[in-house]
Tab-separated table of C-alpha atoms and ligand atoms in Angstrom:
chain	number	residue	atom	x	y	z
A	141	UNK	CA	-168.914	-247.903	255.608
A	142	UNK	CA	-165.085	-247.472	257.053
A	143	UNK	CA	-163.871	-249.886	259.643
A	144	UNK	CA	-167.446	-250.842	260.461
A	145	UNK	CA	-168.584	-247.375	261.078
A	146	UNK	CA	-171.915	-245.291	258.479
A	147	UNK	CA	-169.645	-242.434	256.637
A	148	UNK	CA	-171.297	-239.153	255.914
A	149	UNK	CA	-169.659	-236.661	252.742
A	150	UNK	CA	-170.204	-233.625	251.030
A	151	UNK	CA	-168.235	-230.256	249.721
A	152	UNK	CA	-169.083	-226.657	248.971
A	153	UNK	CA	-167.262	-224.941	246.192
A	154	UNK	CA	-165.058	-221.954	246.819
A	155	UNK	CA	-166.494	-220.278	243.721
A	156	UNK	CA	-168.438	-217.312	245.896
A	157	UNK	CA	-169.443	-216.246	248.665
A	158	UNK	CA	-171.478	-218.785	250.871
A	159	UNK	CA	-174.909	-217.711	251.050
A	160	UNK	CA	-177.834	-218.972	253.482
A	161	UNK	CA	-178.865	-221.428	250.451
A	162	UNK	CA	-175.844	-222.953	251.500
A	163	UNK	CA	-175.676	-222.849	255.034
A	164	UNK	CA	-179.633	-224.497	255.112
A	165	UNK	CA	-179.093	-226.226	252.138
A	166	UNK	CA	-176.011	-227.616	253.224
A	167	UNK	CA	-173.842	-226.694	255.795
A	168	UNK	CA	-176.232	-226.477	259.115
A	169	UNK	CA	-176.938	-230.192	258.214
A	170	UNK	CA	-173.495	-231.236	258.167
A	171	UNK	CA	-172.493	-231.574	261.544
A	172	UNK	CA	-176.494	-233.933	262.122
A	173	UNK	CA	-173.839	-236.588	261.445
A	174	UNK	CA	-171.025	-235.706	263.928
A	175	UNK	CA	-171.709	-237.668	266.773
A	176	UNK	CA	-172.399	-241.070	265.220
A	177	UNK	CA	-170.839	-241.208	261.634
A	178	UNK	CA	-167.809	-241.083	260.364
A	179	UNK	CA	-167.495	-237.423	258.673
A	180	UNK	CA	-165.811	-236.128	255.558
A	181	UNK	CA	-166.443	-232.394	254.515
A	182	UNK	CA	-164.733	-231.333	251.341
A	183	UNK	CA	-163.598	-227.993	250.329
A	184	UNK	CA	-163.575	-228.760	246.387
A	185	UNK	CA	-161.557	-226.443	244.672
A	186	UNK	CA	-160.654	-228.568	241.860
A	187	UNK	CA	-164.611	-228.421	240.573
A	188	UNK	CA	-164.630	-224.383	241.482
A	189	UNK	CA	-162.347	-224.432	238.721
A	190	UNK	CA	-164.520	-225.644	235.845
A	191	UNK	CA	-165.954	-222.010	235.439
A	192	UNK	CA	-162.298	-219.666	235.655
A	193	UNK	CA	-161.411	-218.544	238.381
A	194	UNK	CA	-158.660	-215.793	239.955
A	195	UNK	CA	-156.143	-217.509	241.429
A	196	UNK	CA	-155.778	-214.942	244.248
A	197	UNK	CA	-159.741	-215.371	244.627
A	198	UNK	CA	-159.892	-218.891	245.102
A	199	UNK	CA	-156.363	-219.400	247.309
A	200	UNK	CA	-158.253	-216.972	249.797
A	201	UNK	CA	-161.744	-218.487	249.859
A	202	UNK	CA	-160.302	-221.430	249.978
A	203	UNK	CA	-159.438	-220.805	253.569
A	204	UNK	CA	-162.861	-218.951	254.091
A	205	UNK	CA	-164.644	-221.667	253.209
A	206	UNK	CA	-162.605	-223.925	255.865
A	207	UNK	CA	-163.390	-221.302	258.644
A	208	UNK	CA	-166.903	-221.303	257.667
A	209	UNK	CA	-167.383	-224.955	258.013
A	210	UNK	CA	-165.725	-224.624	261.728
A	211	UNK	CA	-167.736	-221.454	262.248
A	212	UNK	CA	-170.544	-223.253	261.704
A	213	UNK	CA	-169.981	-226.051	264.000
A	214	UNK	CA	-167.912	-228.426	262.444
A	215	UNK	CA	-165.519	-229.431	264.909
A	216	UNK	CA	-161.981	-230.657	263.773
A	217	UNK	CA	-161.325	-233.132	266.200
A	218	UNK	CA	-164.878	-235.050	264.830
A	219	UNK	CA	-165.056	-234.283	261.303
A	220	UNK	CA	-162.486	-234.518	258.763
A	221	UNK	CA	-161.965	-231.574	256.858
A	222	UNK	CA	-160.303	-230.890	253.913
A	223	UNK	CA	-159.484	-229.609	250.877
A	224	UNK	CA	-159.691	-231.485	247.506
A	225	UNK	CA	-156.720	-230.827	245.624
A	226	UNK	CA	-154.423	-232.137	248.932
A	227	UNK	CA	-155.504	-235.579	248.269
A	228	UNK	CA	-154.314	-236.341	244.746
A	229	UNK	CA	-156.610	-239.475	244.840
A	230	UNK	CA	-159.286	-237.434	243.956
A	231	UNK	CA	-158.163	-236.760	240.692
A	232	UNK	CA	-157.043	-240.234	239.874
A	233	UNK	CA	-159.875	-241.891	240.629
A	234	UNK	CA	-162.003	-238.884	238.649
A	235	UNK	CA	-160.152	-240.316	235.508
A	236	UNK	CA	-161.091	-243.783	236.680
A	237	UNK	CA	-164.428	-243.472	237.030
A	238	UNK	CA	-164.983	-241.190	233.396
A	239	UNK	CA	-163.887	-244.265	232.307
A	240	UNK	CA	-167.128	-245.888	233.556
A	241	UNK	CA	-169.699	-242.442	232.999
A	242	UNK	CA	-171.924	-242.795	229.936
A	243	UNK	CA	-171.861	-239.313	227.584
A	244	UNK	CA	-175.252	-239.653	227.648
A	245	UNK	CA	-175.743	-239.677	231.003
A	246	UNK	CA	-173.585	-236.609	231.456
A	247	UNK	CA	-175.521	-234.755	228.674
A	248	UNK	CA	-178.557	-235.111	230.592
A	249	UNK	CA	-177.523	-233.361	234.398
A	250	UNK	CA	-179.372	-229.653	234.538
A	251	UNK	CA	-176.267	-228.505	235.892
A	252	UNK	CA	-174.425	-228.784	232.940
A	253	UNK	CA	-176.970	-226.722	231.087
A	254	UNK	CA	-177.073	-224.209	232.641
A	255	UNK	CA	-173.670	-223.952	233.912
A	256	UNK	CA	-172.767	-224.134	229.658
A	257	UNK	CA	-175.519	-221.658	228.484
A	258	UNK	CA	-174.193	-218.663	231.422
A	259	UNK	CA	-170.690	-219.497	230.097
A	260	UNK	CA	-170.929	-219.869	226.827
A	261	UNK	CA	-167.472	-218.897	225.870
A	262	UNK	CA	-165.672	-221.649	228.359
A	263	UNK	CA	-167.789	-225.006	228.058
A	264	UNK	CA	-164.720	-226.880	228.517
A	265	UNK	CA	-164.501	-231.282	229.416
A	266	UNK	CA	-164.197	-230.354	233.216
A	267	UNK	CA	-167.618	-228.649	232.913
A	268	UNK	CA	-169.138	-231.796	230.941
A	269	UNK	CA	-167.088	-234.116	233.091
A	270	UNK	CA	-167.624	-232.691	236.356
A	271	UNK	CA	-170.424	-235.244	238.336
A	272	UNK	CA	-167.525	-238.356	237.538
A	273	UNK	CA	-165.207	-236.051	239.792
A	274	UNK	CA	-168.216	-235.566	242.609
A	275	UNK	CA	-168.515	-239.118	242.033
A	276	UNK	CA	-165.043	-240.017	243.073
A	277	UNK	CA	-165.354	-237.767	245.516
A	278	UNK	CA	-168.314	-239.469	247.572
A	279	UNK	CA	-166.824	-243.166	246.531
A	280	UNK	CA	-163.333	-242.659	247.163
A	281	UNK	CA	-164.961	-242.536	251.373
A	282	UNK	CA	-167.689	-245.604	250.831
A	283	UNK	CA	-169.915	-243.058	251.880
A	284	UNK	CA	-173.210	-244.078	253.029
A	285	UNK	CA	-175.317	-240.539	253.277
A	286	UNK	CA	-174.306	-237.569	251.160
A	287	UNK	CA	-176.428	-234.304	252.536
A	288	UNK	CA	-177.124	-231.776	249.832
A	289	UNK	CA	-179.478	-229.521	248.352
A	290	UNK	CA	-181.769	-230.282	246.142
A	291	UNK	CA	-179.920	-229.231	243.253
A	292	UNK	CA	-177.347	-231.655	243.990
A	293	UNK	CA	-179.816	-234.575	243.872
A	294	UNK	CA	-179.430	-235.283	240.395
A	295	UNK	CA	-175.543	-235.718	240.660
A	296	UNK	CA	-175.355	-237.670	243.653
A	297	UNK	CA	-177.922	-240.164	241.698
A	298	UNK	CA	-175.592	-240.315	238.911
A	299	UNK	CA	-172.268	-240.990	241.420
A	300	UNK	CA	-175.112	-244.190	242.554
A	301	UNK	CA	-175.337	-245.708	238.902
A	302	UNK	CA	-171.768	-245.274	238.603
A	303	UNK	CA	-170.965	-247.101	241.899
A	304	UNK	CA	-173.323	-249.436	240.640
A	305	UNK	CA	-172.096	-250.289	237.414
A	306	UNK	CA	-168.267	-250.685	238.398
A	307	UNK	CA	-169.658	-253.102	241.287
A	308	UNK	CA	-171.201	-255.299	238.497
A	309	UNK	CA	-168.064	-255.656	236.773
A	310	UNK	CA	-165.954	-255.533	240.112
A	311	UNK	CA	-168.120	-256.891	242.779
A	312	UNK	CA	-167.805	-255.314	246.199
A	313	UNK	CA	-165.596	-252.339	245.595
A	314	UNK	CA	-167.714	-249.426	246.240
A	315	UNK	CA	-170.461	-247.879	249.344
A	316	UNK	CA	-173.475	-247.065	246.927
A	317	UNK	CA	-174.646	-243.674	248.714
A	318	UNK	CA	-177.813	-242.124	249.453
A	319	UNK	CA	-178.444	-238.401	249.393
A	320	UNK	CA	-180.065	-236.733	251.523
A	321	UNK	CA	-181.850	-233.624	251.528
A	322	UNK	CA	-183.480	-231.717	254.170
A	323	UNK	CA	-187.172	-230.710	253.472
A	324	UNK	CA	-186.850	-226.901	254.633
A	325	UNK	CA	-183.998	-226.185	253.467
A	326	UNK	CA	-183.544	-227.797	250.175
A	327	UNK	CA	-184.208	-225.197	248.121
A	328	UNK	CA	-183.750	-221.115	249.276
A	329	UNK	CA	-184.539	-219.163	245.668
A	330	UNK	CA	-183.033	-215.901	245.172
A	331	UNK	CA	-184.997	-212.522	246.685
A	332	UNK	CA	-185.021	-210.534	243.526
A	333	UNK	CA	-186.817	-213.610	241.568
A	334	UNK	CA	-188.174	-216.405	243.654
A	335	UNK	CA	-188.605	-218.867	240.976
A	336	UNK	CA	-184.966	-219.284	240.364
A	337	UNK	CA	-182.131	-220.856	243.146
A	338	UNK	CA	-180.309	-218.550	245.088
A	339	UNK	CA	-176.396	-218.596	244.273
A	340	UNK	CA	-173.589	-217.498	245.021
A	341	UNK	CA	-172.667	-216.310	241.582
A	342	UNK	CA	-175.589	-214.314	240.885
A	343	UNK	CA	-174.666	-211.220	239.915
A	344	UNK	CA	-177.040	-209.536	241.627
A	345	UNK	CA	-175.771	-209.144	245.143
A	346	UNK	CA	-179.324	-207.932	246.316
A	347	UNK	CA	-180.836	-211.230	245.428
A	348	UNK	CA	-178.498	-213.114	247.491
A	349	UNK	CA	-178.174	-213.366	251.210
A	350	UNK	CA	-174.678	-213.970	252.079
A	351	UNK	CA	-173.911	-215.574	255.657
A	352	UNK	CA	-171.189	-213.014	256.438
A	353	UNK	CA	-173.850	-209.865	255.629
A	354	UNK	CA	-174.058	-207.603	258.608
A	355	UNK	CA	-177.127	-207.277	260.193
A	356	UNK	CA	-178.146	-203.642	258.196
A	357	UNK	CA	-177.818	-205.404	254.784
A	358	UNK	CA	-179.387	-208.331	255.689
A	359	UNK	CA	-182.507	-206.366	256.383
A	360	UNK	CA	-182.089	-204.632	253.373
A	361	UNK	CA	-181.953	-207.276	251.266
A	362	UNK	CA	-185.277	-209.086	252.838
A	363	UNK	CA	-186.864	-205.801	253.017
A	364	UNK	CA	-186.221	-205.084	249.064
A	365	UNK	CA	-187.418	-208.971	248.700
A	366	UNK	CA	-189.837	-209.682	245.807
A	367	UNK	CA	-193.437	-210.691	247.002
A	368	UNK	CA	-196.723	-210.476	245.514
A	369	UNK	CA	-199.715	-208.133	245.905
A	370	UNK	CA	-201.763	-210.236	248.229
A	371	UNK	CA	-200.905	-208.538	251.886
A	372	UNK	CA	-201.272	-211.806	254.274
A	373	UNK	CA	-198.718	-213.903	255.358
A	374	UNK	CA	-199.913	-217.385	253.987
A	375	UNK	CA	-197.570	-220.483	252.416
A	376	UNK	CA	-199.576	-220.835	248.922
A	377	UNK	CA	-199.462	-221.689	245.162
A	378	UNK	CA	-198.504	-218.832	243.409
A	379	UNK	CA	-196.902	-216.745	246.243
A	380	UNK	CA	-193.091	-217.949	245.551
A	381	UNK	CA	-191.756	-215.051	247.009
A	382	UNK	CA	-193.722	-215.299	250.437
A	383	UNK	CA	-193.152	-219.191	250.386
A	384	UNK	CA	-189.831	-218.641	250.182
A	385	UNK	CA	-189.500	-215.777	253.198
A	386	UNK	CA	-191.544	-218.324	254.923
A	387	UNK	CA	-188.747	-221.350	254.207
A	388	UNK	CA	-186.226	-218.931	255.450
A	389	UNK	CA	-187.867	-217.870	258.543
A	390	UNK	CA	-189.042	-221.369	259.664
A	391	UNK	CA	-185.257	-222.562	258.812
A	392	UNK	CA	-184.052	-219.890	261.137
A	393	UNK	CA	-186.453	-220.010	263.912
A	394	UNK	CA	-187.849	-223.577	264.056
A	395	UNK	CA	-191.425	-222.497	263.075
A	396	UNK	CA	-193.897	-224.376	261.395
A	397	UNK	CA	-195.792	-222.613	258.343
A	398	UNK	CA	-198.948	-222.622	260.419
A	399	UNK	CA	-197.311	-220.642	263.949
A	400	UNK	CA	-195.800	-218.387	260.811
A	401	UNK	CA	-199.103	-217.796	259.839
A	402	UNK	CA	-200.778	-217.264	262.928
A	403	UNK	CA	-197.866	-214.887	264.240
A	404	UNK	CA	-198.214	-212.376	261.437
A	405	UNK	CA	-201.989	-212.566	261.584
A	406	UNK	CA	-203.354	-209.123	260.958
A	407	UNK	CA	-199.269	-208.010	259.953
A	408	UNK	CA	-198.294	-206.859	256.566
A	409	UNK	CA	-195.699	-207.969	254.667
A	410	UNK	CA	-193.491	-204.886	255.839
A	411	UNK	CA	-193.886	-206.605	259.340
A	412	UNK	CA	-192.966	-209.804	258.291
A	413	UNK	CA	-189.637	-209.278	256.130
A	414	UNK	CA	-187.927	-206.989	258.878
A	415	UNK	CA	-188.615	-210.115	261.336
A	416	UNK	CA	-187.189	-212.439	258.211
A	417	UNK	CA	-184.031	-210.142	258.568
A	418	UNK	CA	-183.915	-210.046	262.307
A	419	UNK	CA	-184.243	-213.843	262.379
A	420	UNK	CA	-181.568	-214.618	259.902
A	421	UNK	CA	-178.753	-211.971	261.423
A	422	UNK	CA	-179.815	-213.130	265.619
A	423	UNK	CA	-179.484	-216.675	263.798
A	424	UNK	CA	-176.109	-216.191	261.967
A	425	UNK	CA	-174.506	-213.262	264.546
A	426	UNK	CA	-172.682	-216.135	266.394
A	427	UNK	CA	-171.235	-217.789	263.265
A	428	UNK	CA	-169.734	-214.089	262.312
A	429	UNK	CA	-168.000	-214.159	265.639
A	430	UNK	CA	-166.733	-217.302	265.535
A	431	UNK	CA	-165.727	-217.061	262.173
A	432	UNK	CA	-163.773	-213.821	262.691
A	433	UNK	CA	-161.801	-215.194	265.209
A	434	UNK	CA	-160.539	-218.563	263.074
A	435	UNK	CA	-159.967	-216.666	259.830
A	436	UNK	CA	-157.561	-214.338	261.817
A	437	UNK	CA	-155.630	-217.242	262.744
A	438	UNK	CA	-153.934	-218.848	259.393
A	439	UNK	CA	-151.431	-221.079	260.901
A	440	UNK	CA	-153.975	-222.447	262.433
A	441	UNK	CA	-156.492	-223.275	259.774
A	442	UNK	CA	-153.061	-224.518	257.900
A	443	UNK	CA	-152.654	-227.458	260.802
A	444	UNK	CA	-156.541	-228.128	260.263
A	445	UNK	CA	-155.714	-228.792	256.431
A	446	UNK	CA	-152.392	-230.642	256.764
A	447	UNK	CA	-154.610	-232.557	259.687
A	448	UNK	CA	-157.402	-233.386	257.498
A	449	UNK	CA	-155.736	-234.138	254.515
A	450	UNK	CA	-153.637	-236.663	256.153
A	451	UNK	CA	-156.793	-238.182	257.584
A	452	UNK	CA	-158.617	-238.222	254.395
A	453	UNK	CA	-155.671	-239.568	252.540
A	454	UNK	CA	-154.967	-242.991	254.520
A	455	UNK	CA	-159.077	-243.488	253.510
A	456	UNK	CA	-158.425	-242.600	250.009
A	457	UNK	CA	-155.721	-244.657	249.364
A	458	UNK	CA	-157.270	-247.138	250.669
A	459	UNK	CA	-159.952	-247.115	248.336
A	460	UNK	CA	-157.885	-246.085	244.944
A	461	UNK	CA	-155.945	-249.278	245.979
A	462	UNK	CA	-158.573	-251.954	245.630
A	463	UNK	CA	-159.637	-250.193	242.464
A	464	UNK	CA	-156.607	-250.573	240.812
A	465	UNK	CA	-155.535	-253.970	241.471
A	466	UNK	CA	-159.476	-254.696	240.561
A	467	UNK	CA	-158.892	-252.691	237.223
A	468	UNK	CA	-155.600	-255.170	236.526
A	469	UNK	CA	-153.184	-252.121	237.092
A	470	UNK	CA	-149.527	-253.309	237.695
A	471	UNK	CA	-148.604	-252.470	241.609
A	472	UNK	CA	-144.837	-251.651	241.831
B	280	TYM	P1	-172.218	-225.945	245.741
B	280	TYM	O1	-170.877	-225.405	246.110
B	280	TYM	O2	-172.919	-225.319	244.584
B	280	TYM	O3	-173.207	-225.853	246.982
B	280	TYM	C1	-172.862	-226.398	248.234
B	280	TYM	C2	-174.085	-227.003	248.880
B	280	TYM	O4	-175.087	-226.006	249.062
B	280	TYM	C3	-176.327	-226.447	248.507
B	280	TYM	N1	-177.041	-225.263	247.974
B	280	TYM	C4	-178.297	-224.938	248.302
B	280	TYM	N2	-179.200	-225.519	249.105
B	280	TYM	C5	-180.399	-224.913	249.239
B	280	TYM	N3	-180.744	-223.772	248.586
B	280	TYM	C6	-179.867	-223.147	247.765
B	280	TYM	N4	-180.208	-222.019	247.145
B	280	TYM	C7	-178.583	-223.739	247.587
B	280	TYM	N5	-177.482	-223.393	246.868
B	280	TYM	C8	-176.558	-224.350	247.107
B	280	TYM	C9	-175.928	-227.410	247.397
B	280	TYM	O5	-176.981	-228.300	247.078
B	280	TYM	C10	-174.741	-228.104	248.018
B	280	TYM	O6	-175.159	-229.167	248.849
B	280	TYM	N6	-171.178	-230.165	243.271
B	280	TYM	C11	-171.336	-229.585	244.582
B	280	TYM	C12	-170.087	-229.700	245.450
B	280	TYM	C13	-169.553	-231.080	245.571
B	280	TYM	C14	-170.093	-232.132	246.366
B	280	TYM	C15	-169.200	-233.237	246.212
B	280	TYM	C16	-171.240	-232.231	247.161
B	280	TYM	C17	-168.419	-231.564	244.998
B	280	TYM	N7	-168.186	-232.864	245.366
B	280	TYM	C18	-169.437	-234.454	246.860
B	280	TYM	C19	-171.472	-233.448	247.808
B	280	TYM	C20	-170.586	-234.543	247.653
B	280	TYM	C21	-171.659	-228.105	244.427
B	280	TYM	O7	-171.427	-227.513	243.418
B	280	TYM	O8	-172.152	-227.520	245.553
């Protein structure tokens, strides 16, 4: 809580482009909150840089990823938005809070493993260290409700036993936070193998929707979608790929699984993907626009930064402050 008022947080990487995993997942959630908590959405470029990065990459998505989040109907004026590495607090309280993460406890997050198996060659302390950064993140905000997808679960768990722990020691300094995760969206796996999460660095760009595809690829990639050899439409054990067109379509239209069903009664699965596709692109056609329109405009997304860092700083401060003095650190 900030000045009496239920905080919401979360961040997106600029480490790819954003795919519909994220936008259900994610950032279609985000602005749930608007109206009646106080908001915080991160663009976290310090963690996209655990796995390299090209500088001339990340600079530019950097700003993508800030007209996404306004694309998709985040509005400045009620949300404050951000990037990470314009509040130095961040950072700080990162090395803080490592300071109070068990290496046991970071052994154990999935993320890690996998993340260090695909890059085998680069499994540097930033990698290992990572969740004690999301941690400071969420805490540095006493955040109250951190919306994620599932994969993100895990993490936002850990930043809770960390919050807790430094409370025992140091009562009342931290918000513990609760994440929370959308049922139909949670999880969107990747076309090409539905058993596995679709993300934006797969390399296969057929597997992966991305929410800036025009409306020809996007039925491209659902047509070329991986199903099974049953031909109804039906949400069932054992048909991952049809569950997972089914997700997608009942994210994008409001369906249940059962008017799904019932609609493509007596359709194949031809029928069904091309109305997947046409779903998705009616669904994210007005994002595009929008999105166009603020990406062409850099001075302005430049005031939104300067804007939200300066709101997100006063917070952070705040915060980093009563850490400190609680940690014994000498205030000049
Ligand atoms: P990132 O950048 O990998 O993903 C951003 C958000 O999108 C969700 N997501 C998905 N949801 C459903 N289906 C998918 N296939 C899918 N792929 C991604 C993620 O769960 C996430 O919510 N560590 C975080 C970023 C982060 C953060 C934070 C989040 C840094 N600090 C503080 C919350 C609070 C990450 O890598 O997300």
């Amino acid at each position: 809580m900030l000045n009496d008022q239920l905080v919401s947080y979360s961040g997106v990487q600029p480490s790819g482009n954003l795919t519909i995993g994220n936008y259900l997942g994610a950032i279609k959630n985000f602005s749930l909150y608007s109206e009646k908590y106080k908001t915080f959405y991160c663009v976290v470029d310090e963690h996209a840089i655990t796995v390299r990065q090209v500088p001339a990459e990340l600079r530019r998505r950097t700003y993508e990823t800030l007209a996404l989040y306004i694309a998709c109907g985040l509005d400045p004026e009620k949300n404050t938005l951000y990037v990470q590495s314009h509040v130095h607090e961040h950072a700080e309280l990162a090395w803080i809070l490592n300071c109070f993460t068990m290496f046991g406890e970071l052994s154990r997050m999935t993320q890690f493993k996998d993340k260090s198996s695909k890059h085998s060659d680069n499994i540097n302390a930033g990698l290992f260290t990572y969740p004690a950064l999301m941690a400071a993140d969420i805490l540095l905000y006493q955040t109250d409700v951190v919306p994620v997808g599932i994969d993100q679960k895990q993490h936002v768990e850990l930043c809770r036993d960390i919050a807790e722990r430094f409370n025992q020691i140091h009562p009342d300094t931290f918000t513990v936070p609760d994440p929370i995760i959308n049922k139909s969206g949670m999880k969107i796996m990747s076309l090409a193998d539905p058993t596995k999460k679709m993300s934006k660095s797969d390399e296969n760009t057929n597997a992966v929707v991305y929410i800036l595809d025009d409306k020809d690829t996007i039925i491209r990639k659902f047509k070329r979608a991986v199903t099974d050899s049953d031909t109804c439409v039906s949400f069932a054990e054992g048909k991952d790929g049809i569950n997972n067109l089914m997700t997608i379509y009942s994210c994008f239209t409001g369906k249940t699984m059962e008017e799904i069903e019932k609609e493509f009664e007596g359709h194949g699965y031809g029928d069904f993907k091309l109305a997947v596709g046409e779903a998705c692109a009616a669904a994210l056609a007005p994002v595009q626009q929008k999105y166009k329109e603020i990406l062409a405009d850099k001075s302005y997304l430049e005031a939104q930064m300067k804007k939200g860092a300066e709101e997100a700083s006063y917070y952070a401060r705040r915060t980093l402050g009563k850490v400190q003095k609680k940690l014994g650190f000498v205030k000049l």
